[in-house]
Amino acid sequence: DARVTQTPRDKVTEMGQEVTMRCQPILGHNTVFWYRQTMMQGLELLAYFRNRAPLDDSGMPKDRFSAEMPDATLATLKIQPSEPRDSAVYFCASGSSKTQYFGPGTRLLVL
Amino acid sequence: SQQGEEDPQALSIQEGENATMNCSYKTSINNLQWYRQNSGRGLVHLILIRSNEREKHSGRLRVTLDTSKKSSSLLITASRAADTASYFCATDHNNAGNMLTFGGGTRLMVKP
């Protein structure tokens, strides 16, 4: 049963610390998405990759966020330095415009 | 405002009743999709309707699409307590590559 996995599931950190979230897309999916979900803003697209190349990261605050795909089995989203307003659930999804398969999310709390 | 705005934002019904959620969007689409999110979980794809389709069924789900009004509806018939979740529409626009634009969601509560 193929699924997207994300680690960690929960992360509590202090303001100013670096946070790295990891995602393993479904094998064979060439498009990977990073979303952020909050009560106030809903689901926001931060960045997405096709064949490991970044296609759009306009939704991401560039000064502190970075997203990479070092290989086809791993996508990372890094926040440095983290701020309390970054507290949210971060989802990775893989697939296509026909269907996206979401991971369980990383719940981030920045104190 | 966002593409794919859902209406209502929240809906509470009794088990056995039908639930109808609506979605509106602004620019032309290739397809429109509905997703479901249980509390604390990721979104799960439910159904896709292409721009040249008007209605689609999947089990207790019925989706309609009116491209002239740029709107879609999701009907869940004979609802169950297990249908309690948030439901999102997502639009695939012609010039957006593989991107989907998600709406704000409808929170559905089905009371037993």
Short mmCIF file of C-alpha atoms in Angstrom, two decimals:
data_model
loop_
_atom_site.label_atom_id
_atom_site.label_comp_id
_atom_site.label_asym_id
_atom_site.label_seq_id
_atom_site.Cartn_x
_atom_site.Cartn_y
_atom_site.Cartn_z
CA ASP A 1 0.00 0.00 0.00
CA ALA A 2 2.02 2.97 -1.31
CA ARG A 3 1.80 6.14 0.72
CA VAL A 4 3.59 9.40 1.34
CA THR A 5 5.52 9.45 4.58
CA GLN A 6 6.61 12.47 6.57
CA THR A 7 8.92 12.92 9.53
CA PRO A 8 8.75 14.10 12.19
CA ARG A 9 5.03 13.90 12.90
CA ASP A 10 5.29 16.50 15.63
CA LYS A 11 7.93 19.09 16.35
CA VAL A 12 8.13 21.62 19.16
CA THR A 13 11.00 24.06 18.99
CA GLU A 14 12.02 27.46 20.20
CA MET A 15 12.07 30.59 18.13
CA GLY A 16 15.31 30.96 16.20
CA GLN A 17 15.99 27.24 15.89
CA GLU A 18 16.34 25.44 12.58
CA VAL A 19 13.58 23.02 11.62
CA THR A 20 13.91 20.36 8.95
CA MET A 21 10.93 18.38 7.72
CA ARG A 22 11.30 15.34 5.49
CA CYS A 23 9.02 13.66 3.02
CA GLN A 24 9.25 10.42 1.09
CA PRO A 25 6.95 10.61 -1.94
CA ILE A 26 5.29 7.60 -3.48
CA LEU A 27 7.75 5.76 -5.70
CA GLY A 28 7.27 6.74 -9.32
CA HIS A 29 5.53 10.04 -8.63
CA ASN A 30 7.52 12.79 -10.29
CA THR A 31 5.74 15.77 -8.74
CA VAL A 32 6.07 16.69 -5.07
CA PHE A 33 4.23 19.48 -3.28
CA TRP A 34 4.71 21.21 0.07
CA TYR A 35 1.68 22.80 1.73
CA ARG A 36 1.12 24.63 4.99
CA GLN A 37 -2.23 24.53 6.77
CA THR A 38 -3.40 26.92 9.47
CA MET A 39 -6.83 27.81 10.77
CA MET A 40 -6.48 31.39 9.58
CA GLN A 41 -5.00 30.86 6.10
CA GLY A 42 -6.26 27.40 5.25
CA LEU A 43 -4.16 25.26 2.92
CA GLU A 44 -1.38 27.18 1.19
CA LEU A 45 0.97 25.84 -1.47
CA LEU A 46 4.54 26.65 -0.51
CA ALA A 47 6.53 24.96 -3.27
CA TYR A 48 6.47 22.12 -5.74
CA PHE A 49 8.96 20.07 -7.71
CA ARG A 50 8.76 18.06 -10.89
CA ASN A 51 11.45 15.51 -11.60
CA ARG A 52 13.29 16.97 -8.59
CA ALA A 53 13.49 20.45 -10.13
CA PRO A 54 11.74 23.30 -8.30
CA LEU A 55 8.90 24.63 -10.45
CA ASP A 56 7.25 27.12 -8.18
CA ASP A 57 8.21 28.33 -4.74
CA SER A 58 6.45 31.67 -4.87
CA GLY A 59 4.33 30.75 -1.86
CA MET A 60 7.35 30.35 0.35
CA PRO A 61 9.03 33.10 2.43
CA LYS A 62 12.43 32.95 0.75
CA ASP A 63 14.39 34.57 3.53
CA ARG A 64 13.84 31.72 5.94
CA PHE A 65 12.37 28.77 4.05
CA SER A 66 14.11 26.46 1.63
CA ALA A 67 12.90 23.34 -0.15
CA GLU A 68 15.02 20.73 -1.90
CA MET A 69 14.84 17.26 -3.41
CA PRO A 70 18.29 15.73 -3.02
CA ASP A 71 17.02 12.57 -4.69
CA ALA A 72 13.78 11.09 -6.00
CA THR A 73 12.94 9.49 -2.65
CA LEU A 74 13.44 12.49 -0.38
CA ALA A 75 12.08 16.02 -0.25
CA THR A 76 13.03 18.42 2.53
CA LEU A 77 11.58 21.67 3.81
CA LYS A 78 13.79 23.72 6.05
CA ILE A 79 13.01 26.78 8.16
CA GLN A 80 15.92 28.79 9.50
CA PRO A 81 15.41 30.66 11.76
CA SER A 82 11.95 29.56 12.84
CA GLU A 83 9.40 32.02 14.19
CA PRO A 84 6.16 31.53 16.19
CA ARG A 85 4.12 32.47 13.09
CA ASP A 86 5.52 29.38 11.35
CA SER A 87 3.46 27.20 13.69
CA ALA A 88 1.23 25.13 11.42
CA VAL A 89 0.78 21.68 9.95
CA TYR A 90 3.06 21.10 6.97
CA PHE A 91 1.92 18.58 4.39
CA CYS A 92 3.85 16.93 1.63
CA ALA A 93 1.95 15.46 -1.31
CA SER A 94 3.02 13.62 -4.43
CA GLY A 95 1.19 12.82 -7.63
CA SER A 96 -0.13 14.91 -10.49
CA SER A 97 -2.89 17.37 -11.32
CA LYS A 98 -5.23 14.39 -11.54
CA THR A 99 -4.70 13.20 -7.98
CA GLN A 100 -2.47 14.26 -5.13
CA TYR A 101 -1.60 11.87 -2.34
CA PHE A 102 -0.99 13.59 0.95
CA GLY A 103 1.25 12.55 3.77
CA PRO A 104 0.08 12.66 7.39
CA GLY A 105 1.71 16.05 7.99
CA THR A 106 4.23 17.50 10.40
CA ARG A 107 2.65 19.51 13.19
CA LEU A 108 5.09 22.30 14.04
CA LEU A 109 4.89 24.47 17.12
CA VAL A 110 7.42 27.27 17.48
CA LEU A 111 7.48 28.76 20.97
CA SER B 1 -10.08 35.88 -2.68
CA GLN B 2 -9.00 32.29 -3.26
CA GLN B 3 -10.05 30.14 -6.13
CA GLY B 4 -12.25 27.23 -5.06
CA GLU B 5 -14.27 28.85 -2.29
CA GLU B 6 -16.51 26.43 -0.46
CA ASP B 7 -19.92 27.14 0.90
CA PRO B 8 -21.04 26.66 3.62
CA GLN B 9 -17.97 26.90 5.85
CA ALA B 10 -19.61 24.55 8.33
CA LEU B 11 -22.54 22.16 8.12
CA SER B 12 -24.17 20.07 10.83
CA ILE B 13 -26.71 17.37 9.97
CA GLN B 14 -28.25 14.22 11.40
CA GLU B 15 -27.14 10.78 10.32
CA GLY B 16 -29.16 9.63 7.32
CA GLU B 17 -29.64 13.12 5.91
CA ASN B 18 -27.97 14.34 2.74
CA ALA B 19 -25.15 16.87 2.84
CA THR B 20 -24.53 19.34 0.04
CA MET B 21 -21.40 21.45 -0.27
CA ASN B 22 -20.70 24.00 -2.95
CA CYS B 23 -17.54 25.32 -4.51
CA SER B 24 -17.01 28.34 -6.73
CA TYR B 25 -13.95 29.28 -8.75
CA LYS B 26 -12.88 32.16 -10.92
CA THR B 27 -10.87 31.06 -13.96
CA SER B 28 -11.23 28.20 -16.41
CA ILE B 29 -10.26 24.72 -15.29
CA ASN B 30 -9.07 21.40 -16.66
CA ASN B 31 -10.72 19.53 -13.83
CA LEU B 32 -12.10 19.97 -10.35
CA GLN B 33 -11.48 17.58 -7.50
CA TRP B 34 -12.90 17.01 -4.05
CA TYR B 35 -10.81 15.93 -1.10
CA ARG B 36 -11.66 14.90 2.41
CA GLN B 37 -9.64 15.57 5.56
CA ASN B 38 -10.25 13.85 8.85
CA SER B 39 -9.10 15.70 11.94
CA GLY B 40 -5.32 15.47 12.31
CA ARG B 41 -4.81 13.71 9.00
CA GLY B 42 -3.77 14.51 5.46
CA LEU B 43 -6.21 15.11 2.63
CA VAL B 44 -7.61 12.15 0.74
CA HIS B 45 -8.73 12.36 -2.87
CA LEU B 46 -12.43 11.54 -3.33
CA ILE B 47 -13.44 12.27 -6.88
CA LEU B 48 -12.40 14.18 -10.00
CA ILE B 49 -14.69 15.74 -12.58
CA ARG B 50 -13.35 16.97 -15.89
CA SER B 51 -14.35 20.29 -17.38
CA ASN B 52 -16.39 18.55 -20.11
CA GLU B 53 -18.37 16.49 -17.60
CA ARG B 54 -21.51 17.67 -15.84
CA GLU B 55 -22.07 14.99 -13.24
CA LYS B 56 -20.17 12.12 -11.70
CA HIS B 57 -21.01 9.49 -9.11
CA SER B 58 -18.92 7.42 -6.75
CA GLY B 59 -20.78 5.36 -4.18
CA ARG B 60 -22.73 7.81 -2.01
CA LEU B 61 -20.99 10.80 -3.59
CA ARG B 62 -22.42 12.84 -6.42
CA VAL B 63 -20.50 15.73 -7.93
CA THR B 64 -21.89 18.24 -10.38
CA LEU B 65 -20.03 20.84 -12.38
CA ASP B 66 -21.46 23.93 -14.04
CA THR B 67 -18.66 25.61 -15.97
CA SER B 68 -20.95 28.47 -17.06
CA LYS B 69 -21.42 29.40 -13.41
CA LYS B 70 -17.92 28.28 -12.42
CA SER B 71 -19.32 26.19 -9.62
CA SER B 72 -19.45 22.62 -8.39
CA SER B 73 -21.38 20.79 -5.73
CA LEU B 74 -20.64 17.68 -3.71
CA LEU B 75 -23.60 15.72 -2.43
CA ILE B 76 -23.17 12.99 0.17
CA THR B 77 -26.30 10.90 0.40
CA ALA B 78 -27.47 8.98 3.48
CA SER B 79 -24.73 10.48 5.61
CA ARG B 80 -23.03 8.55 8.39
CA ALA B 81 -21.24 9.71 11.52
CA ALA B 82 -18.02 8.52 9.86
CA ASP B 83 -18.50 11.15 7.14
CA THR B 84 -17.64 13.83 9.70
CA ALA B 85 -14.63 15.61 8.22
CA SER B 86 -13.59 18.70 6.28
CA TYR B 87 -14.19 18.65 2.55
CA PHE B 88 -12.12 20.67 0.10
CA CYS B 89 -12.53 21.39 -3.55
CA ALA B 90 -9.39 21.80 -5.64
CA THR B 91 -9.10 23.22 -9.12
CA ASP B 92 -6.61 22.39 -11.83
CA HIS B 93 -6.27 25.47 -14.04
CA ASN B 94 -5.11 25.30 -17.61
CA ASN B 95 -1.86 27.18 -17.16
CA ALA B 96 -0.81 25.94 -13.74
CA GLY B 97 1.15 22.82 -14.61
CA ASN B 98 0.43 20.17 -12.03
CA MET B 99 -0.64 22.65 -9.39
CA LEU B 100 -4.00 22.49 -7.66
CA THR B 101 -5.63 25.41 -5.91
CA PHE B 102 -7.53 24.42 -2.78
CA GLY B 103 -10.44 26.23 -1.24
CA GLY B 104 -11.02 26.90 2.43
CA GLY B 105 -13.08 23.79 3.02
CA THR B 106 -16.45 22.88 4.50
CA ARG B 107 -16.46 21.34 7.97
CA LEU B 108 -19.15 18.69 8.03
CA MET B 109 -20.45 17.21 11.26
CA VAL B 110 -22.83 14.27 11.08
CA LYS B 111 -24.55 13.64 14.38
CA PRO B 112 -25.53 10.06 15.22
#
